[in-house]
Tab-separated table of C-alpha atoms in Angstrom:
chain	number	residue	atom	x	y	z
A	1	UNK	CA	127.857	147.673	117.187
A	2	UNK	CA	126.116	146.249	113.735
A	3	UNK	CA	127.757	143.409	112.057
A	4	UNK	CA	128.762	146.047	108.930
A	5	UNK	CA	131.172	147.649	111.570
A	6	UNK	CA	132.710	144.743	112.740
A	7	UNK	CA	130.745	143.540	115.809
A	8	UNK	CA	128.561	140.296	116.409
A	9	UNK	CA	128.724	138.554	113.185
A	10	UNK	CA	125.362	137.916	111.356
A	11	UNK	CA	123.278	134.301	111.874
A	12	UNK	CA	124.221	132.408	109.118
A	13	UNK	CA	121.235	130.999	107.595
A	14	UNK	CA	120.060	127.368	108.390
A	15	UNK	CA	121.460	124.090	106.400
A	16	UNK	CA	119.381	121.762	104.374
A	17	UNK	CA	117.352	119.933	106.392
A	18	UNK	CA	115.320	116.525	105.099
A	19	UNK	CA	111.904	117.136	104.399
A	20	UNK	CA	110.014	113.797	103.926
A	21	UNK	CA	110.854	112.094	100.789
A	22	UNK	CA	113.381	115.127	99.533
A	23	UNK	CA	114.806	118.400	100.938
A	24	UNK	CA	114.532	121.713	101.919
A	25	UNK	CA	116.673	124.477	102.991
A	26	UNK	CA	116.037	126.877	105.623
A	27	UNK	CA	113.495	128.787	102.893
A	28	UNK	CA	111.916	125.737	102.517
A	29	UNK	CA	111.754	123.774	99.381
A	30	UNK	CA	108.179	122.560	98.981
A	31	UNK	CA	104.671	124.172	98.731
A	32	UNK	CA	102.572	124.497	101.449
A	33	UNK	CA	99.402	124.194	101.947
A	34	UNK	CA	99.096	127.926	102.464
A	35	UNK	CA	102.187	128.999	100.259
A	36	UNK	CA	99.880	128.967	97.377
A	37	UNK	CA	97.845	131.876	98.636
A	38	UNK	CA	100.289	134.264	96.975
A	39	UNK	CA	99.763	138.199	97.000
A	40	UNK	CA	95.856	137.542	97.359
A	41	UNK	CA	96.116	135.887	100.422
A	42	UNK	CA	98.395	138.576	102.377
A	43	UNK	CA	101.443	136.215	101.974
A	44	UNK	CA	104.746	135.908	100.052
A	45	UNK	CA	104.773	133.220	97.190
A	46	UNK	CA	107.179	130.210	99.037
A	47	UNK	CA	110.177	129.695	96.491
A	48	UNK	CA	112.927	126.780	96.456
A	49	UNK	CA	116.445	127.830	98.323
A	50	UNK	CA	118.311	129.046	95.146
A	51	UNK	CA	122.063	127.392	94.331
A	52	UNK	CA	124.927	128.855	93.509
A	53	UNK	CA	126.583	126.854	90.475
A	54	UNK	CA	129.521	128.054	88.075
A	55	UNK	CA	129.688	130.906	90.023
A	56	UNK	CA	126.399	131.590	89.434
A	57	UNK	CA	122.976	131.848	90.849
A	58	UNK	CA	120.680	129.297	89.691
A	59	UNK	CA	117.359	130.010	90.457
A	60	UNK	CA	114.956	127.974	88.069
A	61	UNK	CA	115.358	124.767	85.924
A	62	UNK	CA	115.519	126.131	83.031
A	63	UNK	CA	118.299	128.752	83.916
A	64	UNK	CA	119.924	125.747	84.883
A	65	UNK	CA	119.136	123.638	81.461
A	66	UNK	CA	120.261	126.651	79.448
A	67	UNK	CA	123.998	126.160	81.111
A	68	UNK	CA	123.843	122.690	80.319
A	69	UNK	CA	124.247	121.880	84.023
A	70	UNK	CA	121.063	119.514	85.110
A	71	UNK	CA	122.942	116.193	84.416
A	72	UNK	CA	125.734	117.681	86.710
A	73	UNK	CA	123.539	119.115	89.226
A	74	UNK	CA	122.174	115.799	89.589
A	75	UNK	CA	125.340	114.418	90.737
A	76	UNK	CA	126.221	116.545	93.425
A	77	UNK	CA	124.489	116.973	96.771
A	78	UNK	CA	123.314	120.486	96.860
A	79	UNK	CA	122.182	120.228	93.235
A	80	UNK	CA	120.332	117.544	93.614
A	81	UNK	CA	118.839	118.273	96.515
A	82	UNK	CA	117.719	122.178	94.483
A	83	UNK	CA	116.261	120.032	92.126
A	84	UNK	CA	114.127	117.660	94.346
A	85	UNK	CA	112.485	120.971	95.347
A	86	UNK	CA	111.960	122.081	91.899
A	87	UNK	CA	110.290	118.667	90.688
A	88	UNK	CA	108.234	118.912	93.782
A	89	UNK	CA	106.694	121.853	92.503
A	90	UNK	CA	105.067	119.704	89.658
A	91	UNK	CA	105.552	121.744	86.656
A	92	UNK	CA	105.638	119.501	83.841
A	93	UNK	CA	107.857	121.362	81.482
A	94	UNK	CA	110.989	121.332	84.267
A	95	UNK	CA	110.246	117.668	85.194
A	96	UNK	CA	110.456	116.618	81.427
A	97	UNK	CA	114.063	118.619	81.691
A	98	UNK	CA	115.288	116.947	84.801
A	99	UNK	CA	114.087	113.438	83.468
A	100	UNK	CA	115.713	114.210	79.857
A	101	UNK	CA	118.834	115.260	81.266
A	102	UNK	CA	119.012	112.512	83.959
A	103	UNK	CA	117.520	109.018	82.294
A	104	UNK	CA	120.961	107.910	80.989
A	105	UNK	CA	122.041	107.567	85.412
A	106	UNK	CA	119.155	105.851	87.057
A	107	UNK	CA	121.114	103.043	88.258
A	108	UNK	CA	124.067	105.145	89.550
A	109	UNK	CA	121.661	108.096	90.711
A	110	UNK	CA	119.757	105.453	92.314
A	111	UNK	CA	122.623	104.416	94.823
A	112	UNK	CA	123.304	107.356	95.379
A	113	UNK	CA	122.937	108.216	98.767
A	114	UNK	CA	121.167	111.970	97.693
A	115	UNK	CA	120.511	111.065	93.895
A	116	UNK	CA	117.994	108.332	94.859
A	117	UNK	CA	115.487	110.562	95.801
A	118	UNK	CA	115.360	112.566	92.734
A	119	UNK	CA	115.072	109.051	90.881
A	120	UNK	CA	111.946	108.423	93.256
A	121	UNK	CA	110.439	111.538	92.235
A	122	UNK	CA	111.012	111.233	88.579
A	123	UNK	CA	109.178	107.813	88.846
A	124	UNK	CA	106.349	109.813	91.024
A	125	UNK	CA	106.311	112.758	88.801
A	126	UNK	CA	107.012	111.347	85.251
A	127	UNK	CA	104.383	110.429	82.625
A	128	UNK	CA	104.113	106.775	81.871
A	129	UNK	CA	106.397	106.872	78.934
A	130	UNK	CA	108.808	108.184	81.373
A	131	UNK	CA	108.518	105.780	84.490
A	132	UNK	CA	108.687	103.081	81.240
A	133	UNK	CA	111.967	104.145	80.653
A	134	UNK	CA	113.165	104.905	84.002
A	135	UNK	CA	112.331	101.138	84.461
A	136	UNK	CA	113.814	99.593	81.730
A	137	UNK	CA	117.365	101.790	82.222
A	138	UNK	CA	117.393	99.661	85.295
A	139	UNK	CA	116.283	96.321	84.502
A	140	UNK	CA	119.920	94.713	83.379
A	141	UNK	CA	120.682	95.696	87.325
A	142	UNK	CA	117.561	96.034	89.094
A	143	UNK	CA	118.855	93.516	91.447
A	144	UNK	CA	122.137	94.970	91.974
A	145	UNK	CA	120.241	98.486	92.886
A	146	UNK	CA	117.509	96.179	95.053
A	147	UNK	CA	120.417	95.209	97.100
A	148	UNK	CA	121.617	98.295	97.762
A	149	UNK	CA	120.917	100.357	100.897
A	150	UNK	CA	120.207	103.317	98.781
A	151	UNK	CA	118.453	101.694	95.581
A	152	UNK	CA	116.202	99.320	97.241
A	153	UNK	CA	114.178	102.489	97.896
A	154	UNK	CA	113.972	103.351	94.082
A	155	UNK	CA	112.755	100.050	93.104
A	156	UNK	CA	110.147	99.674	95.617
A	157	UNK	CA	109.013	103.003	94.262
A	158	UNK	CA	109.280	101.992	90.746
A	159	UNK	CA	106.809	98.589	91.665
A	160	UNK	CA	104.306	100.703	93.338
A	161	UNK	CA	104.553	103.342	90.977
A	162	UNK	CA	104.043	100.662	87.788
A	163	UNK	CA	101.042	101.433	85.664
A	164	UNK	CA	100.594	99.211	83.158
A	165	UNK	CA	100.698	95.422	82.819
A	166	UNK	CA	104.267	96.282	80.245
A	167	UNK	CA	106.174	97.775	83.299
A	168	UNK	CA	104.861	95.332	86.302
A	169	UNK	CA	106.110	92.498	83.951
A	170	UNK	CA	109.325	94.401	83.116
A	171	UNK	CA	110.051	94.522	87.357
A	172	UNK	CA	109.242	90.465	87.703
A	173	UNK	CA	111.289	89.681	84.603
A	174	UNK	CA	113.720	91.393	86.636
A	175	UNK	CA	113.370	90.181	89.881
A	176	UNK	CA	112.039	86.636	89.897
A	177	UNK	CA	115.276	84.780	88.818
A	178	UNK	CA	116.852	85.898	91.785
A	179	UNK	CA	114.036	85.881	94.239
A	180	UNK	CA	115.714	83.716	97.259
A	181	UNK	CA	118.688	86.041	97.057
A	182	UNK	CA	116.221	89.069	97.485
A	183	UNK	CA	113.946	88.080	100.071
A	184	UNK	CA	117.467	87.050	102.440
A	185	UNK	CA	118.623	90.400	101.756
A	186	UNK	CA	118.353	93.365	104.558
A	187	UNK	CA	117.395	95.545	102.005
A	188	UNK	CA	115.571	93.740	98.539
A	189	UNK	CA	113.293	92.176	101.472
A	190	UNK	CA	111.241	95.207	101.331
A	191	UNK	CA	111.531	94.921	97.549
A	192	UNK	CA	109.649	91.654	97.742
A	193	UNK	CA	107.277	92.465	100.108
A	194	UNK	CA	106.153	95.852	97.809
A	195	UNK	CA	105.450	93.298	95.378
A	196	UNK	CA	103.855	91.135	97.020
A	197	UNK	CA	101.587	94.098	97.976
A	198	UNK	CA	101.333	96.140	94.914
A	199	UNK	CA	101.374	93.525	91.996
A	200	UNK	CA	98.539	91.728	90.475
A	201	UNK	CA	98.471	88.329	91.966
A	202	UNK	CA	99.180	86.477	88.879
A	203	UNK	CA	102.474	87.866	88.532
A	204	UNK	CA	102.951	87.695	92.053
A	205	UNK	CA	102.700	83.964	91.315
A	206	UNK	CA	106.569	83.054	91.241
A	207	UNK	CA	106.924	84.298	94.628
A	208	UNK	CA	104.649	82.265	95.664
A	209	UNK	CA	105.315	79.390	94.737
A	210	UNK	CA	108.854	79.390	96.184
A	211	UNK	CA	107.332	80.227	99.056
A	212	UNK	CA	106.185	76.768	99.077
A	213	UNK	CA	109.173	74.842	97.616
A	214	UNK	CA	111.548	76.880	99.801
A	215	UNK	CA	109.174	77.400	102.810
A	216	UNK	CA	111.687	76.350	105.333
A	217	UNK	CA	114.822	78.276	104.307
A	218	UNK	CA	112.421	81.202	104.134
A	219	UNK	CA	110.609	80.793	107.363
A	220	UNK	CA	114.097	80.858	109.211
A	221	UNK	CA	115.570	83.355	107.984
A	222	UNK	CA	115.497	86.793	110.009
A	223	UNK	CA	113.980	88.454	106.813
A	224	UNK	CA	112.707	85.985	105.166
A	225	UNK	CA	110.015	85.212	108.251
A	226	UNK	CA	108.520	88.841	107.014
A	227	UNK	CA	108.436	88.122	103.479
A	228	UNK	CA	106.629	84.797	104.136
A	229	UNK	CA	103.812	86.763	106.517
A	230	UNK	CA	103.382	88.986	104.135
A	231	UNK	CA	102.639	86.066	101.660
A	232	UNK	CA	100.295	84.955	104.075
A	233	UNK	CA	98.470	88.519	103.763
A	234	UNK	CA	98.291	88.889	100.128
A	235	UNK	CA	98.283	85.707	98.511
A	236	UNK	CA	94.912	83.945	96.665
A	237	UNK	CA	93.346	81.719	98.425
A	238	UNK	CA	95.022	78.454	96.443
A	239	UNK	CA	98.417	79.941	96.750
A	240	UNK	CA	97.432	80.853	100.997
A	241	UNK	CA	96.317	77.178	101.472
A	242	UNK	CA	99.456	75.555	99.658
A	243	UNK	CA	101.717	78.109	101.796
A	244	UNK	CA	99.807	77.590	105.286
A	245	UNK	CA	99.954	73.524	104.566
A	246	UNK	CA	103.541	73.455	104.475
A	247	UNK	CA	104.131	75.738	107.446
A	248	UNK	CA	101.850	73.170	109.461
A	249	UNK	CA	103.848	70.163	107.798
A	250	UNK	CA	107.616	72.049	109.142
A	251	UNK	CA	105.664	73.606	112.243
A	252	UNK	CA	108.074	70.735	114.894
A	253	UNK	CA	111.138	72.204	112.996
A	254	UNK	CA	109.504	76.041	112.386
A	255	UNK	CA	108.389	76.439	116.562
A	256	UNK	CA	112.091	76.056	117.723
A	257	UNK	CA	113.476	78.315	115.516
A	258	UNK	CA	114.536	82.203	116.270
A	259	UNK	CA	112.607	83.184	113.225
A	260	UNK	CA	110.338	80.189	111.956
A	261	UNK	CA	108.379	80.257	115.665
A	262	UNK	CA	107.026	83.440	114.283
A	263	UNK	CA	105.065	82.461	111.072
A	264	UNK	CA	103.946	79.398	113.123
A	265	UNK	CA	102.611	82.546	115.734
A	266	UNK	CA	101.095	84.363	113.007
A	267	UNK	CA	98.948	81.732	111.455
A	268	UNK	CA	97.832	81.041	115.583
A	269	UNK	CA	97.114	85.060	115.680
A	270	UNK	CA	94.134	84.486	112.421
A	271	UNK	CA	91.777	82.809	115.263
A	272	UNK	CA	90.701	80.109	113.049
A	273	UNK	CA	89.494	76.597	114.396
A	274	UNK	CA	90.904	74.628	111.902
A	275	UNK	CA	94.275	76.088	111.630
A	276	UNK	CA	94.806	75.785	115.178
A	277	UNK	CA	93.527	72.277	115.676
A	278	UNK	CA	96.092	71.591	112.683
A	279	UNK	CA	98.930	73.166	114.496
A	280	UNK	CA	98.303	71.014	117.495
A	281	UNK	CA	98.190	67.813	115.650
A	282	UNK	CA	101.342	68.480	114.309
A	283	UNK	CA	102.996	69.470	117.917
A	284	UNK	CA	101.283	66.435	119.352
A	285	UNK	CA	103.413	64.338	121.561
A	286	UNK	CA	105.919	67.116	122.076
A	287	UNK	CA	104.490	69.922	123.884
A	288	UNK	CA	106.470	68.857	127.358
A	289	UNK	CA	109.873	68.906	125.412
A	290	UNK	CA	108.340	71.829	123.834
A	291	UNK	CA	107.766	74.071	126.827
A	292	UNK	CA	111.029	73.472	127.873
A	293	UNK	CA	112.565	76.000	125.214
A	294	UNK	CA	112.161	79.294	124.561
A	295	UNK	CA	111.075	80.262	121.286
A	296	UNK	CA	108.518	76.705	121.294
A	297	UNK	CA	106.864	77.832	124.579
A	298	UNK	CA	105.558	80.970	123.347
A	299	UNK	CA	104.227	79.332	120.524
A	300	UNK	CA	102.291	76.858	122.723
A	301	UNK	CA	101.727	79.831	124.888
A	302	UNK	CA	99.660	81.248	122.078
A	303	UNK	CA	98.034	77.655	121.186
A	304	UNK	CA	96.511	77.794	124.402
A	305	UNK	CA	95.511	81.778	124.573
A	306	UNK	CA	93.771	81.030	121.431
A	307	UNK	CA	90.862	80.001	123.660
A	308	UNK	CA	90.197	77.031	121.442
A	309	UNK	CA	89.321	74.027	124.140
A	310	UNK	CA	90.475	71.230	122.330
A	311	UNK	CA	94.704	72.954	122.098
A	312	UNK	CA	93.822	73.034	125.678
A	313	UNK	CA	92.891	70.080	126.931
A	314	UNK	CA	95.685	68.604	124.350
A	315	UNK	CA	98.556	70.632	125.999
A	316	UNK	CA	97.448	70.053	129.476
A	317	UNK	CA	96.845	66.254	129.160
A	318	UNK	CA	100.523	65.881	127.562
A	319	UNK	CA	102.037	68.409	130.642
A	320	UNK	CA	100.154	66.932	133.234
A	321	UNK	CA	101.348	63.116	132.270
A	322	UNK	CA	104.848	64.203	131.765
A	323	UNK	CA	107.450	62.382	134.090
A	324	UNK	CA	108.964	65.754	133.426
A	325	UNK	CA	106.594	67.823	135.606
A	326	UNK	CA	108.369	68.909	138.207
A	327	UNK	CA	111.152	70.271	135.758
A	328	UNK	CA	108.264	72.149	133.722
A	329	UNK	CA	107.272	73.974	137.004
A	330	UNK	CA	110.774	75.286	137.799
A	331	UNK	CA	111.769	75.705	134.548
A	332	UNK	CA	112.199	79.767	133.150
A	333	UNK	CA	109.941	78.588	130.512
A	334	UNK	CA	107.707	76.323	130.782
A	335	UNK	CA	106.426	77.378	134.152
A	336	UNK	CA	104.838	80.181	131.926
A	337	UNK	CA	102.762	77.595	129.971
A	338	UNK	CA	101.886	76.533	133.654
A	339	UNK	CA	100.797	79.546	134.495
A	340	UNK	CA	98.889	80.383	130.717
A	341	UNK	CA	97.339	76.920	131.248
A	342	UNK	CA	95.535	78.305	134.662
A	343	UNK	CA	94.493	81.355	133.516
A	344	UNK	CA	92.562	79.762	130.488
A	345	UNK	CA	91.891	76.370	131.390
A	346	UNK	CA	88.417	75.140	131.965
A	347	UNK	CA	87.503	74.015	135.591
A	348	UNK	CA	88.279	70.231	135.401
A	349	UNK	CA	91.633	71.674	133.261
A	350	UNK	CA	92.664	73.581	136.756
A	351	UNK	CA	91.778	71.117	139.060
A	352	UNK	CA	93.924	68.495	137.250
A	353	UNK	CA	96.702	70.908	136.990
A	354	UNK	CA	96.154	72.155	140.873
A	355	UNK	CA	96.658	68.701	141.497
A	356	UNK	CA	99.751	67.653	140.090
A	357	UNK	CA	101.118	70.884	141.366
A	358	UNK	CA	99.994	70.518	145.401
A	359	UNK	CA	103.266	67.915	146.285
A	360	UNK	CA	105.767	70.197	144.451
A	361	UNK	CA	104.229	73.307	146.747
A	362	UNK	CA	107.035	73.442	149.317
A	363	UNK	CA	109.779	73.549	147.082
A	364	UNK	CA	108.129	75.827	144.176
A	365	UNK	CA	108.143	78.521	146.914
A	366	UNK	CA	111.986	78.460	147.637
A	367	UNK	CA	112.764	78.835	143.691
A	368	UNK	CA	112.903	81.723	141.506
A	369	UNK	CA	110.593	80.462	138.788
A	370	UNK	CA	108.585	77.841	141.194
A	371	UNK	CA	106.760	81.545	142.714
């Protein structure tokens, strides 16, 4: 029996599904590659799920525009989702609608968990003049929206979408004053680290420098430890030394730490002589105490799978003296710089160690760790 006489109802057609950046309904929202073929190509032009809105069918922007109903439609899911598709068909005339009829709510479109996305897009899509403005509607909140779970997406956009030296100085003006609280925060972290990334260095320069003053609170912080790597990766050269120095100076405080042990681990992963050798020096006369913790042992773990012979000999001279030996070999830690030290160390390194180790034989192979 057909579903016109009452039998197995008809499929209903498919929701709205996310599509990368926007969204799509089950028509799909955005071109192709081959949608573009049209009737030449033996296929049906692809066309953006139409909307129903004031009881009627909206199909284009500008049937929308001529009901006076973008600025609404940007506020609700649906229509902002129909006009995500629309703007990412590219046609200038309907993006300079959306944009006029939108500019006056980038800050609450931008927390919006839907409306974001159309902000991102306007600041893709829009002509400089346009991302200009889009930017400085924000800038009286632009940490407020960097905080939020939503917005922090539209002002990452917004620094990588920046143009011209007026709008990159508009987003540090900004941003800078309240730096510390951005780079703790779950979500203006990534904020930071876009600019770090995508602004000229000079202007990048703040960031940098409280990297320095505040390199401690930074380096232990669960977020912060990102935001200072990625200083490490895109800072000058003066700004990299001044940063690296003062990790090295904190590195007895930074190695123990939950987050801090990692930027000490990242400057150990560059492979450079120098930096290692410093890192040492400033561990020097700890390593057994070291080894005994968790988050310090992989650090001197890494010092010594660096390869560089004189962290080596350093750390095994220090273990092997230690009145604390036979602790380090049972111990769910340090046994693994034990073992690290075997595996890289240098023949006279092993036979030292292989000594020290031969009277605790018999009781290393009745403990867990000792194995």
């Amino acid at each position: 029996m057909s579903a016109a006489m009452g039998g197995a109802p008809q499929k209903p057609p498919p929701p709205l599904q996310p599509h990368g950046g926007g969204w799509m309904g089950g028509g799909g929202g955005k071109l192709g590659k081959h949608d573009a073929a049209g009737a030449g190509g033996g296929e049906a032009r692809h066309h953006p799920k139409r909307l129903m809105f004031r009881g009627r069918e909206i199909r284009t922007v500008d049937e929308a525009h001529e009901m006076g109903g973008l600025r609404e439609l940007a506020h609700e899911q649906n229509g902002c989702r129909f006009l995500q598709d629309q703007l990412d068909l590219r046609h200038k005339p309907h993006v300079d609608l959306i944009f006029e009829a939108t500019k006056e709510d980038v800050v609450s479109l931008g927390m919006d968990p839907f409306g974001n996305y159309l902000v991102q897009k306007l600041v893709q899509y829009g002509t400089g003049e346009q991302r200009a403005a889009l930017i400085d509607g924000t800038v009286d909140r632009m940490v407020e929206v960097a905080l939020n779970v939503h917005g922090t997406r539209v002002v990452q956009k917004m620094v990588e979408c920046a143009d011209s030296a007026a709008q990159q100085s508009a987003l540090c003006a900004a941003l800078l004053p309240s730096i510390m609280q951005l780079i703790r925060d779950m979500n203006a972290n990534h904020v930071v680290q876009r600019c770090l990334a995508a602004l000229p260095a000079e202007l990048a320069a703040g960031i940098y420098d409280r990297a320095v003053s505040d390199c401690l609170a930074i380096a232990t912080h669960r977020h912060g430890c990102c935001v200072l790597q990625r200083c490490l990766d895109h800072a000058p050269a003066p700004h990299r030394e001044e940063i690296i120095g003062e990790v090295v100076r904190l590195a007895p405080k930074l190695v123990v730490d939950p987050f801090g042990n990692y930027v000490v681990q990242y400057i150990l992963d560059l492979r450079q002589p120098p930096l290692t050798h410093a890192i040492v020096q400033a561990l020097r006369g700890g390593f057994a105490e070291l080894s005994l913790q968790k988050f310090s042992s992989n650090v001197i773990e890494k010092c010594l799978k660096s390869g560089d012979p004189t962290a080596v000999a350093v750390v095994a001279n220090e273990l092997t003296a230690s009145e604390a030996f036979a602790t380090l070999l049972h111990d769910p830690f340090a046994n693994y710089v034990i073992q690290t030290l075997l595996t890289v160390g240098k023949d006279d390194v092993v036979a030292l160690l292989v000594a020290q180790i031969t009277p605790h034989l018999p009781t290393l192979r009745s403990t867990l760790y000792g194995k």
